[in-house]
C-alpha atoms as a printed R data frame, in Angstrom:
    type eleno elety resid chain resno        x       y       z
1   ATOM     1    CA   MET     A     1  -31.026 214.570 -63.004
2   ATOM     2    CA   THR     A     2  -29.756 210.472 -64.329
3   ATOM     3    CA   GLU     A     3  -32.437 208.111 -65.002
4   ATOM     4    CA   GLN     A     4  -32.845 205.503 -62.960
5   ATOM     5    CA   PRO     A     5  -33.148 201.721 -64.791
6   ATOM     6    CA   PRO     A     6  -36.057 200.225 -64.462
7   ATOM     7    CA   ALA     A     7  -37.101 197.830 -61.619
8   ATOM     8    CA   ALA     A     8  -36.618 193.771 -62.166
9   ATOM     9    CA   ALA     A     9  -40.001 192.007 -62.397
10  ATOM    10    CA   ALA     A    10  -40.527 190.960 -58.597
11  ATOM    11    CA   ARG     A    11  -40.459 186.795 -58.641
12  ATOM    12    CA   PRO     A    12  -43.199 185.381 -57.213
13  ATOM    13    CA   ALA     A    13  -43.184 184.699 -53.598
14  ATOM    14    CA   GLU     A    14  -41.525 180.605 -52.305
15  ATOM    15    CA   TYR     A    15  -42.443 179.483 -48.909
16  ATOM    16    CA   ARG     A    16  -41.532 177.095 -47.499
17  ATOM    17    CA   ILE     A    17  -44.090 174.696 -44.881
18  ATOM    18    CA   ASP     A    18  -42.487 176.474 -41.636
19  ATOM    19    CA   ASP     A    19  -42.924 180.043 -43.555
20  ATOM    20    CA   LEU     A    20  -46.130 179.359 -44.885
21  ATOM    21    CA   ALA     A    21  -47.255 177.934 -41.660
22  ATOM    22    CA   HIS     A    22  -45.916 181.373 -39.732
23  ATOM    23    CA   LEU     A    23  -47.555 182.906 -41.680
24  ATOM    24    CA   SER     A    24  -50.839 181.637 -42.499
25  ATOM    25    CA   GLY     A    25  -51.036 180.721 -38.491
26  ATOM    26    CA   ALA     A    26  -51.766 177.475 -38.980
27  ATOM    27    CA   THR     A    27  -49.309 174.552 -38.149
28  ATOM    28    CA   VAL     A    28  -47.577 172.625 -39.882
29  ATOM    29    CA   ARG     A    29  -49.869 169.372 -38.985
30  ATOM    30    CA   THR     A    30  -53.216 171.325 -40.033
31  ATOM    31    CA   ILE     A    31  -51.157 172.328 -43.725
32  ATOM    32    CA   ARG     A    32  -50.813 168.315 -44.980
33  ATOM    33    CA   ALA     A    33  -54.006 167.337 -42.794
34  ATOM    34    CA   TYR     A    34  -55.822 170.382 -45.514
35  ATOM    35    CA   GLN     A    35  -53.849 168.741 -48.399
36  ATOM    36    CA   ASP     A    36  -54.454 165.098 -47.647
37  ATOM    37    CA   ARG     A    37  -58.072 166.098 -47.367
38  ATOM    38    CA   GLY     A    38  -57.764 167.957 -51.181
39  ATOM    39    CA   LEU     A    39  -58.549 171.683 -49.540
40  ATOM    40    CA   LEU     A    40  -54.989 172.882 -50.283
41  ATOM    41    CA   PRO     A    41  -53.130 171.408 -53.879
42  ATOM    42    CA   ARG     A    42  -50.214 170.233 -53.605
43  ATOM    43    CA   PRO     A    43  -46.595 171.939 -53.704
44  ATOM    44    CA   GLU     A    44  -44.662 172.093 -56.452
45  ATOM    45    CA   ARG     A    45  -41.799 169.703 -55.985
46  ATOM    46    CA   ARG     A    46  -38.151 170.571 -56.176
47  ATOM    47    CA   GLY     A    47  -35.540 168.330 -55.128
48  ATOM    48    CA   ARG     A    48  -36.059 167.251 -52.640
49  ATOM    49    CA   ALA     A    49  -37.502 170.096 -50.998
50  ATOM    50    CA   ASN     A    50  -41.487 171.558 -51.649
51  ATOM    51    CA   VAL     A    51  -41.754 174.579 -52.341
52  ATOM    52    CA   TYR     A    52  -45.634 176.229 -52.278
53  ATOM    53    CA   GLY     A    53  -46.932 179.929 -53.636
54  ATOM    54    CA   THR     A    54  -48.735 182.939 -53.286
55  ATOM    55    CA   ALA     A    55  -51.907 180.552 -53.611
56  ATOM    56    CA   HIS     A    56  -51.142 178.636 -50.974
57  ATOM    57    CA   LEU     A    57  -51.048 181.023 -48.746
58  ATOM    58    CA   ALA     A    58  -54.487 182.705 -50.268
59  ATOM    59    CA   ARG     A    59  -55.836 179.736 -49.707
60  ATOM    60    CA   LEU     A    60  -54.833 178.930 -46.448
61  ATOM    61    CA   ARG     A    61  -56.871 182.341 -45.601
62  ATOM    62    CA   GLN     A    62  -60.146 181.352 -47.243
63  ATOM    63    CA   ILE     A    63  -60.188 178.543 -45.467
64  ATOM    64    CA   ALA     A    64  -59.575 180.270 -41.891
65  ATOM    65    CA   ASP     A    65  -61.774 183.073 -42.830
66  ATOM    66    CA   LEU     A    66  -64.218 179.888 -43.982
67  ATOM    67    CA   LEU     A    67  -64.210 178.142 -40.285
68  ATOM    68    CA   ASP     A    68  -64.452 181.678 -38.842
69  ATOM    69    CA   ARG     A    69  -67.621 182.041 -40.044
70  ATOM    70    CA   GLY     A    70  -69.262 178.941 -39.118
71  ATOM    71    CA   TYR     A    71  -68.770 176.468 -42.171
72  ATOM    72    CA   THR     A    72  -67.723 173.058 -42.038
73  ATOM    73    CA   LEU     A    73  -64.698 171.383 -43.347
74  ATOM    74    CA   ALA     A    74  -66.508 169.111 -46.046
75  ATOM    75    CA   SER     A    75  -69.060 172.291 -47.343
76  ATOM    76    CA   ILE     A    76  -65.120 174.502 -47.441
77  ATOM    77    CA   LYS     A    77  -64.218 172.159 -49.229
78  ATOM    78    CA   GLU     A    78  -67.160 172.459 -51.872
79  ATOM    79    CA   LEU     A    79  -67.201 175.439 -52.554
80  ATOM    80    CA   LEU     A    80  -63.655 175.568 -52.635
81  ATOM    81    CA   GLN     A    81  -64.514 173.087 -55.648
82  ATOM    82    CA   ALA     A    82  -67.038 175.502 -56.853
83  ATOM    83    CA   TRP     A    83  -64.908 178.305 -56.952
84  ATOM    84    CA   ASP     A    84  -61.612 175.843 -58.659
85  ATOM    85    CA   ALA     A    85  -64.532 175.371 -61.522
86  ATOM    86    CA   GLY     A    86  -65.077 178.555 -62.318
87  ATOM    87    CA   LEU     A    87  -68.233 179.658 -60.298
88  ATOM    88    CA   ASP     A    88  -69.181 183.100 -59.147
89  ATOM    89    CA   LEU     A    89  -68.479 182.193 -55.868
90  ATOM    90    CA   GLY     A    90  -70.609 184.467 -53.628
91  ATOM    91    CA   GLY     A    91  -73.955 182.472 -55.415
92  ATOM    92    CA   VAL     A    92  -72.561 179.762 -53.496
93  ATOM    93    CA   LEU     A    93  -71.334 181.353 -50.707
94  ATOM    94    CA   GLY     A    94  -74.924 182.543 -49.824
95  ATOM    95    CA   LEU     A    95  -76.825 179.533 -50.253
96  ATOM    96    CA   VAL     A    96  -74.382 177.952 -47.774
97  ATOM    97    CA   ALA     A    97  -74.943 181.177 -46.140
98  ATOM    98    CA   GLU     A    98  -78.525 180.273 -46.094
99  ATOM    99    CA   ILE     A    99  -78.763 177.124 -45.164
100 ATOM   100    CA   ASP     A   100  -76.423 177.204 -42.176
101 ATOM   101    CA   GLY     A   101  -77.979 180.151 -41.183
102 ATOM   102    CA   PRO     A   102  -80.664 180.805 -37.382
103 ATOM   103    CA   TRP     A   103  -83.810 178.702 -37.808
104 ATOM   104    CA   THR     A   104  -85.181 180.233 -35.495
105 ATOM   105    CA   ASP     A   105  -85.514 183.370 -33.925
106 ATOM   106    CA   GLU     A   106  -84.540 182.373 -30.452
107 ATOM   107    CA   GLN     A   107  -81.300 184.471 -29.299
108 ATOM   108    CA   ALA     A   108  -78.947 182.215 -26.929
109 ATOM   109    CA   SER     A   109  -77.899 184.058 -23.364
110 ATOM   110    CA   ARG     A   110  -76.119 183.867 -20.897
111 ATOM   111    CA   ILE     A   111  -76.146 182.341 -17.304
112 ATOM   112    CA   SER     A   112  -74.332 182.866 -14.276
113 ATOM   113    CA   ARG     A   113  -74.028 179.783 -12.590
114 ATOM   114    CA   THR     A   114  -75.569 180.755  -9.934
115 ATOM   115    CA   ASP     A   115  -78.628 181.632 -11.579
116 ATOM   116    CA   LEU     A   116  -78.738 178.487 -12.799
117 ATOM   117    CA   ASP     A   117  -78.082 176.362  -9.371
118 ATOM   118    CA   ALA     A   118  -81.296 178.995  -8.737
119 ATOM   119    CA   ALA     A   119  -83.348 178.289 -11.830
120 ATOM   120    CA   PHE     A   120  -82.794 174.332 -10.410
121 ATOM   121    CA   GLY     A   121  -83.690 174.303  -6.433
122 ATOM   122    CA   GLY     A   122  -80.612 175.375  -5.128
123 ATOM   123    CA   ALA     A   123  -78.773 172.355  -4.746
124 ATOM   124    CA   SER     A   124  -75.265 172.341  -6.678
125 ATOM   125    CA   ASP     A   125  -75.754 169.344  -8.966
126 ATOM   126    CA   GLU     A   126  -72.369 168.811 -11.825
127 ATOM   127    CA   ALA     A   127  -73.836 165.577 -13.219
128 ATOM   128    CA   ALA     A   128  -76.302 167.378 -13.883
129 ATOM   129    CA   VAL     A   129  -74.387 170.389 -15.452
130 ATOM   130    CA   ALA     A   130  -72.483 167.799 -17.228
131 ATOM   131    CA   GLU     A   131  -75.515 165.787 -18.786
132 ATOM   132    CA   ALA     A   132  -76.840 169.494 -20.260
133 ATOM   133    CA   VAL     A   133  -73.821 170.836 -21.666
134 ATOM   134    CA   GLU     A   134  -73.135 167.299 -23.408
135 ATOM   135    CA   LEU     A   135  -76.614 167.537 -24.805
136 ATOM   136    CA   GLY     A   136  -76.017 171.148 -25.510
137 ATOM   137    CA   VAL     A   137  -78.175 172.629 -23.671
138 ATOM   138    CA   LEU     A   138  -75.770 174.124 -22.362
139 ATOM   139    CA   GLU     A   139  -71.914 175.723 -23.220
140 ATOM   140    CA   ARG     A   140  -68.708 176.592 -21.570
141 ATOM   141    CA   LEU     A   141  -67.543 180.107 -21.734
142 ATOM   142    CA   PRO     A   142  -64.263 179.419 -22.834
143 ATOM   143    CA   GLY     A   143  -62.201 180.321 -18.816
144 ATOM   144    CA   ARG     A   144  -65.444 180.584 -17.260
145 ATOM   145    CA   ASP     A   145  -66.081 178.007 -15.176
146 ATOM   146    CA   ASP     A   146  -69.014 180.805 -13.771
147 ATOM   147    CA   GLU     A   147  -70.769 180.549 -17.213
148 ATOM   148    CA   PHE     A   148  -72.152 179.079 -19.674
149 ATOM   149    CA   LEU     A   149  -73.743 180.273 -23.193
150 ATOM   150    CA   VAL     A   150  -77.604 178.879 -23.229
151 ATOM   151    CA   PRO     A   151  -78.610 178.064 -27.162
152 ATOM   152    CA   SER     A   152  -81.901 178.142 -26.553
153 ATOM   153    CA   PRO     A   153  -83.342 179.694 -23.307
154 ATOM   154    CA   GLN     A   154  -86.462 178.260 -23.788
155 ATOM   155    CA   GLU     A   155  -85.732 174.604 -23.820
156 ATOM   156    CA   LEU     A   156  -83.546 175.700 -20.525
157 ATOM   157    CA   ALA     A   157  -86.826 177.155 -19.311
158 ATOM   158    CA   VAL     A   158  -88.930 174.360 -19.916
159 ATOM   159    CA   ALA     A   159  -86.670 171.732 -18.237
160 ATOM   160    CA   ALA     A   160  -86.198 174.717 -15.192
161 ATOM   161    CA   GLU     A   161  -91.098 174.449 -15.555
162 ATOM   162    CA   LEU     A   162  -90.849 170.287 -15.778
163 ATOM   163    CA   HIS     A   163  -87.729 169.968 -13.133
164 ATOM   164    CA   SER     A   164  -90.374 172.398 -10.454
165 ATOM   165    CA   ALA     A   165  -92.883 170.164 -11.362
166 ATOM   166    CA   GLY     A   166  -91.177 167.517 -10.117
167 ATOM   167    CA   VAL     A   167  -89.487 165.754 -12.295
168 ATOM   168    CA   PRO     A   168  -85.851 164.318 -11.746
169 ATOM   169    CA   LEU     A   169  -83.678 165.844 -13.427
170 ATOM   170    CA   PRO     A   170  -82.144 162.409 -15.171
171 ATOM   171    CA   ALA     A   171  -85.832 161.947 -16.271
172 ATOM   172    CA   ILE     A   172  -85.808 165.350 -18.457
173 ATOM   173    CA   SER     A   173  -82.632 163.809 -19.825
174 ATOM   174    CA   ALA     A   174  -83.501 160.606 -20.878
175 ATOM   175    CA   HIS     A   175  -87.021 162.510 -22.466
176 ATOM   176    CA   LEU     A   176  -85.182 164.476 -24.206
177 ATOM   177    CA   ARG     A   177  -82.298 162.535 -25.827
178 ATOM   178    CA   GLU     A   178  -85.245 160.805 -27.135
179 ATOM   179    CA   LEU     A   179  -87.471 163.960 -28.459
180 ATOM   180    CA   ARG     A   180  -84.153 165.125 -30.079
181 ATOM   181    CA   GLY     A   181  -83.652 161.543 -32.403
182 ATOM   182    CA   GLN     A   182  -87.671 162.088 -33.447
183 ATOM   183    CA   VAL     A   183  -87.431 164.967 -34.067
184 ATOM   184    CA   GLU     A   184  -83.893 164.578 -36.772
185 ATOM   185    CA   HIS     A   185  -86.611 161.840 -38.079
186 ATOM   186    CA   ILE     A   186  -89.223 164.466 -39.032
187 ATOM   187    CA   ALA     A   187  -85.728 167.280 -39.904
188 ATOM   188    CA   SER     A   188  -84.757 164.201 -41.968
189 ATOM   189    CA   ARG     A   189  -87.688 163.339 -43.927
190 ATOM   190    CA   PHE     A   190  -88.477 167.189 -44.033
191 ATOM   191    CA   LEU     A   191  -85.041 167.488 -46.267
192 ATOM   192    CA   ASP     A   192  -86.042 164.222 -48.068
193 ATOM   193    CA   PHE     A   193  -89.080 165.831 -48.881
194 ATOM   194    CA   THR     A   194  -88.086 169.647 -50.671
195 ATOM   195    CA   THR     A   195  -84.812 167.638 -52.283
196 ATOM   196    CA   GLU     A   196  -87.449 165.311 -53.962
197 ATOM   197    CA   HIS     A   197  -89.514 167.810 -55.582
198 ATOM   198    CA   LEU     A   198  -87.978 171.443 -55.118
199 ATOM   199    CA   PHE     A   199  -84.174 171.178 -55.812
200 ATOM   200    CA   ARG     A   200  -83.059 168.349 -56.970
201 ATOM   201    CA   GLN     A   201  -82.427 170.637 -60.100
202 ATOM   202    CA   PHE     A   202  -79.731 172.153 -58.395
203 ATOM   203    CA   LEU     A   203  -78.154 169.521 -57.364
204 ATOM   204    CA   ASP     A   204  -77.107 167.636 -60.300
205 ATOM   205    CA   HIS     A   205  -74.571 169.652 -60.771
206 ATOM   206    CA   PRO     A   206  -72.080 172.936 -59.501
207 ATOM   207    CA   PRO     A   207  -75.259 176.062 -59.754
208 ATOM   208    CA   THR     A   208  -73.914 178.507 -61.277
209 ATOM   209    CA   ASP     A   209  -74.903 181.892 -58.792
210 ATOM   210    CA   ALA     A   210  -78.179 182.327 -60.641
211 ATOM   211    CA   GLU     A   211  -79.035 178.701 -59.956
212 ATOM   212    CA   ALA     A   212  -77.423 179.203 -55.928
213 ATOM   213    CA   ALA     A   213  -78.834 182.765 -55.902
214 ATOM   214    CA   GLU     A   214  -82.977 181.449 -56.902
215 ATOM   215    CA   ALA     A   215  -82.208 177.840 -54.682
216 ATOM   216    CA   ALA     A   216  -81.294 180.397 -51.285
217 ATOM   217    CA   ALA     A   217  -84.136 182.478 -51.785
218 ATOM   218    CA   LEU     A   218  -86.210 179.129 -51.841
219 ATOM   219    CA   VAL     A   219  -84.218 177.872 -48.405
220 ATOM   220    CA   ARG     A   220  -86.036 181.093 -47.504
221 ATOM   221    CA   ARG     A   221  -89.677 180.663 -48.189
222 ATOM   222    CA   LEU     A   222  -89.263 177.223 -47.431
223 ATOM   223    CA   ARG     A   223  -87.496 178.086 -43.325
224 ATOM   224    CA   PRO     A   224  -90.153 178.912 -41.612
225 ATOM   225    CA   LEU     A   225  -92.838 175.642 -43.300
226 ATOM   226    CA   ALA     A   226  -91.483 172.788 -41.019
227 ATOM   227    CA   GLN     A   227  -92.181 174.471 -37.715
228 ATOM   228    CA   GLN     A   228  -95.286 175.569 -38.924
229 ATOM   229    CA   THR     A   229  -95.962 172.019 -39.925
230 ATOM   230    CA   VAL     A   230  -94.647 169.989 -37.188
231 ATOM   231    CA   ASP     A   231  -96.548 173.058 -34.671
232 ATOM   232    CA   ALA     A   232  -99.420 172.465 -35.793
233 ATOM   233    CA   GLU     A   233  -99.398 168.732 -35.889
234 ATOM   234    CA   LEU     A   234  -98.237 168.722 -32.464
235 ATOM   235    CA   ALA     A   235 -100.761 170.491 -30.975
236 ATOM   236    CA   ARG     A   236 -103.807 168.572 -33.221
237 ATOM   237    CA   ALA     A   237 -101.707 165.222 -31.748
238 ATOM   238    CA   MET     A   238 -101.405 166.310 -27.951
239 ATOM   239    CA   ARG     A   239 -104.807 167.960 -28.300
240 ATOM   240    CA   THR     A   240 -105.930 164.179 -29.379
241 ATOM   241    CA   LEU     A   241 -104.049 162.043 -27.002
242 ATOM   242    CA   ALA     A   242 -104.942 164.122 -24.285
243 ATOM   243    CA   THR     A   243 -108.343 163.496 -24.537
244 ATOM   244    CA   ARG     A   244 -107.393 159.699 -25.041
245 ATOM   245    CA   TYR     A   245 -105.760 159.709 -21.959
246 ATOM   246    CA   LEU     A   246 -108.122 161.713 -19.830
247 ATOM   247    CA   ARG     A   247 -110.244 159.483 -21.017
248 ATOM   248    CA   ARG     A   248 -108.660 156.153 -19.560
249 ATOM   249    CA   HIS     A   249 -107.454 157.041 -16.731
250 ATOM   250    CA   LEU     A   250 -111.054 158.953 -15.736
251 ATOM   251    CA   ASN     A   251 -112.487 155.529 -16.655
252 ATOM   252    CA   GLU     A   252 -109.906 153.606 -14.482
253 ATOM   253    CA   ALA     A   253 -110.402 156.138 -11.215
254 ATOM   254    CA   LEU     A   254 -113.933 156.014 -11.335
255 ATOM   255    CA   PRO     A   255 -115.908 153.665  -9.047
256 ATOM   256    CA   ALA     A   256 -116.668 149.799  -9.292
257 ATOM   257    CA   GLU     A   257 -120.183 150.333  -9.729
258 ATOM   258    CA   LEU     A   258 -119.759 152.241 -12.494
259 ATOM   259    CA   HIS     A   259 -117.049 149.985 -14.529
260 ATOM   260    CA   GLY     A   260 -120.896 148.318 -15.555
261 ATOM   261    CA   PRO     A   261 -120.944 144.587 -15.313
262 ATOM   262    CA   ARG     A   262 -117.403 143.489 -16.101
263 ATOM   263    CA   ALA     A   263 -116.473 145.526 -13.150
264 ATOM   264    CA   THR     A   264 -117.733 143.348 -10.630
265 ATOM   265    CA   ALA     A   265 -119.324 140.277 -10.931
266 ATOM   266    CA   PRO     A   266 -123.606 139.487  -9.371
267 ATOM   267    CA   PRO     A   267 -124.759 137.467  -6.137
268 ATOM   268    CA   ALA     A   268 -125.626 134.583  -6.922
269 ATOM   269    CA   GLY     A   269 -129.725 135.457  -7.362
270 ATOM   270    CA   SER     A   270 -129.630 138.302  -8.017
271 ATOM   271    CA   GLY     A   271 -131.000 138.507 -12.013
272 ATOM   272    CA   PRO     A   272 -129.075 138.579 -15.018
273 ATOM   273    CA   VAL     A   273 -126.355 141.500 -15.680
274 ATOM   274    CA   THR     A   274 -126.363 142.423 -19.426
275 ATOM   275    CA   ASP     A   275 -124.660 145.350 -20.999
276 ATOM   276    CA   PRO     A   276 -127.041 148.046 -21.861
277 ATOM   277    CA   ARG     A   277 -125.491 147.954 -25.326
278 ATOM   278    CA   THR     A   278 -127.115 145.015 -26.244
279 ATOM   279    CA   ALA     A   279 -129.977 146.094 -24.071
280 ATOM   280    CA   THR     A   280 -133.068 146.172 -26.266
281 ATOM   281    CA   ASP     A   281 -137.130 148.008 -26.316
282 ATOM   282    CA   PRO     A   282 -139.207 147.085 -23.432
283 ATOM   283    CA   ASN     A   283 -142.505 146.993 -25.635
284 ATOM   284    CA   PRO     A   284 -140.948 145.479 -28.752
285 ATOM   285    CA   ALA     A   285 -143.540 145.043 -32.115
286 ATOM   286    CA   PRO     A   286 -145.296 142.298 -32.009
287 ATOM   287    CA   GLY     A   287 -143.422 139.057 -33.865
288 ATOM   288    CA   PRO     A   288 -142.091 135.528 -32.209
289 ATOM   289    CA   ALA     A   289 -140.423 135.548 -29.659
290 ATOM   290    CA   PRO     A   290 -135.991 134.645 -29.815
291 ATOM   291    CA   GLU     A   291 -135.742 131.464 -29.319
292 ATOM   292    CA   ALA     A   292 -133.510 130.477 -26.278
293 ATOM   293    CA   PRO     A   293 -130.200 129.632 -26.068
294 ATOM   294    CA   ALA     A   294 -129.975 125.797 -25.212
295 ATOM   295    CA   GLY     A   295 -127.538 125.317 -21.969
296 ATOM   296    CA   PRO     A   296 -126.191 127.573 -19.746
297 ATOM   297    CA   GLY     A   297 -125.349 131.223 -20.582
298 ATOM   298    CA   PRO     A   298 -126.500 134.547 -19.971
299 ATOM   299    CA   GLN     A   299 -130.288 135.255 -21.512
300 ATOM   300    CA   PRO     A   300 -131.263 137.619 -24.320
301 ATOM   301    CA   ALA     A   301 -130.644 140.684 -22.919
302 ATOM   302    CA   THR     A   302 -133.304 142.657 -21.921
303 ATOM   303    CA   SER     A   303 -132.206 144.904 -19.193
304 ATOM   304    CA   ALA     A   304 -128.838 146.532 -17.307
305 ATOM   305    CA   CYS     A   305 -127.152 146.727 -14.036
306 ATOM   306    CA   PHE     A   306 -124.402 148.362 -13.491
307 ATOM   307    CA   GLY     A   307 -122.564 146.686 -10.101
308 ATOM   308    CA   ALA     A   308 -123.252 143.482  -7.632
309 ATOM   309    CA   ASP     A   309 -126.208 145.486  -5.783
310 ATOM   310    CA   ALA     A   310 -128.060 147.045  -7.999
311 ATOM   311    CA   GLU     A   311 -131.712 146.781  -9.997
312 ATOM   312    CA   ALA     A   312 -131.667 145.439 -13.375
313 ATOM   313    CA   VAL     A   313 -133.592 148.215 -15.251
314 ATOM   314    CA   ALA     A   314 -134.503 147.654 -18.546
315 ATOM   315    CA   LEU     A   315 -133.158 150.745 -21.318
316 ATOM   316    CA   PRO     A   316 -134.341 151.544 -24.506
317 ATOM   317    CA   ALA     A   317 -132.290 149.687 -27.803
318 ATOM   318    CA   ASP     A   318 -132.585 153.984 -29.534
319 ATOM   319    CA   ALA     A   319 -131.195 155.647 -26.369
320 ATOM   320    CA   VAL     A   320 -129.142 152.857 -25.415
321 ATOM   321    CA   ALA     A   321 -127.030 153.220 -29.690
322 ATOM   322    CA   ALA     A   322 -127.102 157.006 -29.290
323 ATOM   323    CA   VAL     A   323 -124.539 156.921 -26.221
324 ATOM   324    CA   ARG     A   324 -122.718 154.067 -27.713
325 ATOM   325    CA   ALA     A   325 -122.593 156.525 -30.687
326 ATOM   326    CA   LEU     A   326 -121.235 159.803 -28.170
327 ATOM   327    CA   VAL     A   327 -118.681 158.061 -25.851
328 ATOM   328    CA   GLY     A   328 -118.434 154.487 -27.589
329 ATOM   329    CA   PRO     A   329 -118.359 150.876 -26.510
330 ATOM   330    CA   GLU     A   330 -116.477 150.900 -23.574
331 ATOM   331    CA   HIS     A   331 -117.590 153.314 -21.514
332 ATOM   332    CA   THR     A   332 -121.627 153.578 -22.662
333 ATOM   333    CA   ALA     A   333 -122.394 151.167 -19.434
334 ATOM   334    CA   ALA     A   334 -120.346 154.350 -16.449
335 ATOM   335    CA   PHE     A   335 -121.888 157.142 -19.570
336 ATOM   336    CA   ILE     A   336 -125.368 155.956 -18.429
337 ATOM   337    CA   ALA     A   337 -124.765 155.245 -15.100
338 ATOM   338    CA   ALA     A   338 -123.272 158.615 -13.972
339 ATOM   339    CA   ALA     A   339 -126.249 160.547 -16.578
340 ATOM   340    CA   ALA     A   340 -128.936 159.033 -13.910
341 ATOM   341    CA   ARG     A   341 -126.974 159.817 -10.532
342 ATOM   342    CA   ARG     A   342 -126.824 163.847 -11.827
343 ATOM   343    CA   GLU     A   343 -129.770 164.170 -12.863
344 ATOM   344    CA   VAL     A   344 -131.128 162.291  -9.382
345 ATOM   345    CA   GLN     A   345 -128.662 164.766  -7.509
346 ATOM   346    CA   ALA     A   346 -130.028 166.997  -9.777
347 ATOM   347    CA   ARG     A   347 -133.354 166.435  -8.488
348 ATOM   348    CA   THR     A   348 -132.533 166.361  -4.727
349 ATOM   349    CA   MET     A   349 -131.153 169.319  -4.815
350 ATOM   350    CA   ASP     A   350 -133.884 171.189  -6.813
351 ATOM   351    CA   ALA     A   351 -136.923 169.315  -4.786
352 ATOM   352    CA   LEU     A   352 -134.869 171.449  -1.397
353 ATOM   353    CA   VAL     A   353 -135.019 174.483  -3.202
354 ATOM   354    CA   PRO     A   354 -139.154 176.282  -3.173
355 ATOM   355    CA   ASN     A   355 -140.654 176.735  -6.438
356 ATOM   356    CA   GLY     A   356 -137.787 174.988  -7.844
357 ATOM   357    CA   PRO     A   357 -138.066 172.968 -11.118
358 ATOM   358    CA   HIS     A   358 -138.671 170.282  -9.959
359 ATOM   359    CA   ALA     A   359 -140.305 171.105  -6.513
360 ATOM   360    CA   PRO     A   360 -143.208 169.251  -6.110
361 ATOM   361    CA   PRO     A   361 -146.187 172.120  -6.543
362 ATOM   362    CA   GLU     A   362 -149.102 172.886  -3.475
363 ATOM   363    CA   GLY     A   363 -151.736 170.172  -3.439
364 ATOM   364    CA   ALA     A   364 -149.123 167.281  -5.602
365 ATOM   365    CA   THR     A   365 -149.194 163.988  -3.519
366 ATOM   366    CA   ASP     A   366 -146.208 162.243  -3.464
367 ATOM   367    CA   ALA     A   367 -146.882 160.296  -6.020
368 ATOM   368    CA   ASP     A   368 -145.861 163.610  -8.703
369 ATOM   369    CA   PRO     A   369 -146.415 161.517 -12.020
370 ATOM   370    CA   ARG     A   370 -143.162 163.556 -13.526
371 ATOM   371    CA   THR     A   371 -141.282 161.918 -10.707
372 ATOM   372    CA   GLU     A   372 -142.935 158.458 -11.149
373 ATOM   373    CA   SER     A   373 -141.337 156.019 -12.375
374 ATOM   374    CA   PRO     A   374 -142.852 153.570 -14.673
375 ATOM   375    CA   PRO     A   375 -144.763 150.386 -13.857
376 ATOM   376    CA   GLY     A   376 -142.570 148.323 -15.176
377 ATOM   377    CA   THR     A   377 -139.043 149.383 -14.213
C-alpha cells in the first residue's frame, strides 16, 4: 500500500459580502447596518475588496438566533460586548432572558374576527380594531385576516365588559392610553428604586458569570413584588376614593331639605336658620350671657333648622360634635335630619304593629312620655 502524503493545512474560509449574505441568510444591507452599529466586526481590507471570515459568519448566526429569541439589537450588542470581553455569555444570557421573560402568568390566546365582533355587540368596527392593534390589545397574524393574537385576554375581557355596560369604544381606548402612561411611570419608579438599592452593584462593570446568576435570582424574587404592591395600593385607593365619591354623590342627590341651611334661604319671619355645627346646649351652665353682635347679621347659634319650612330646634353641643366627628362638618346637618326622619318612620311603623316596641300600652293616653316632646322644643 502506498502511503499518502499528509493533507495540506486547511486555509481559513474567506467570503465576499455577497457570499456571506447567502450563507448567513442576511441581506447585504443588513450586514452593513450591523457593521455600522458595532454588532459585526469590520472585514479585512485586501486591495479594493472586503474579505469576511468564519468569525463574521458565526456572529451573524448568533445575532439571528438572539433575534429569534426576542432580544432587541441593543440588548444583543451588550451581550456580544460581554462575550468579546471574555465573559461567559451563558450567565449574561440567563440574566437577560430572566428580564425579558414574561412578567405575568397570563397566557396569550387567539380570537376569530367573528367572536371578536360578537364580544363587542355584534357590529364590525374597523376603526376600533385598528385602534386595538395600535395599542397592542390585538396583534395581527401573518396571512390571517379572520383571526388575531390576544396578548392579554384579561385586558380584552375588561374592554368587552365595559362596552357591554354602555361605555363607548373610543372612551375605552382613551382611558387605556391614559392608564398605560400612568402605569409605565409606576414601573419606571420601581425600576429606579430597585436599581438604586439592589442592582447598581452589577451595573458599574461587566458582570461575571456568578454575578449575572445572582442578579437573575434577584429578578426572579422581585418579579411578583411590583404587581403585588400595585394590587394592594390600587385596592386601598379604590376603597378610599369610591367611598368619597359615593358620599359626595349621595349628598348631592339628597332632597333639598336635607342639605342643611345652605341649601335654601328661609322666608322672612321664619326664625333663625343656624348650622347645627355651632348649636349650643339648651341648658347651659350658669354664667354671663354672651353679648349680641352689633349690627345686622346672624345671632349666636342656639337652634338648627333644616329647610325653609322647618322649625328651629335646639341641639346639644356634645351631640352635634359627635355627629360632626362621625361624618364630617359638611354632612352634619344632613345626617341629623336623616336620622330624625328614620326614627320617626320607625316609630310610625312600630305603632302599627300590636305590642310593637313603640306601640302605646293598653290604657295609656296619647301623651305617652316616651314620645312626648320635652318642654322648650
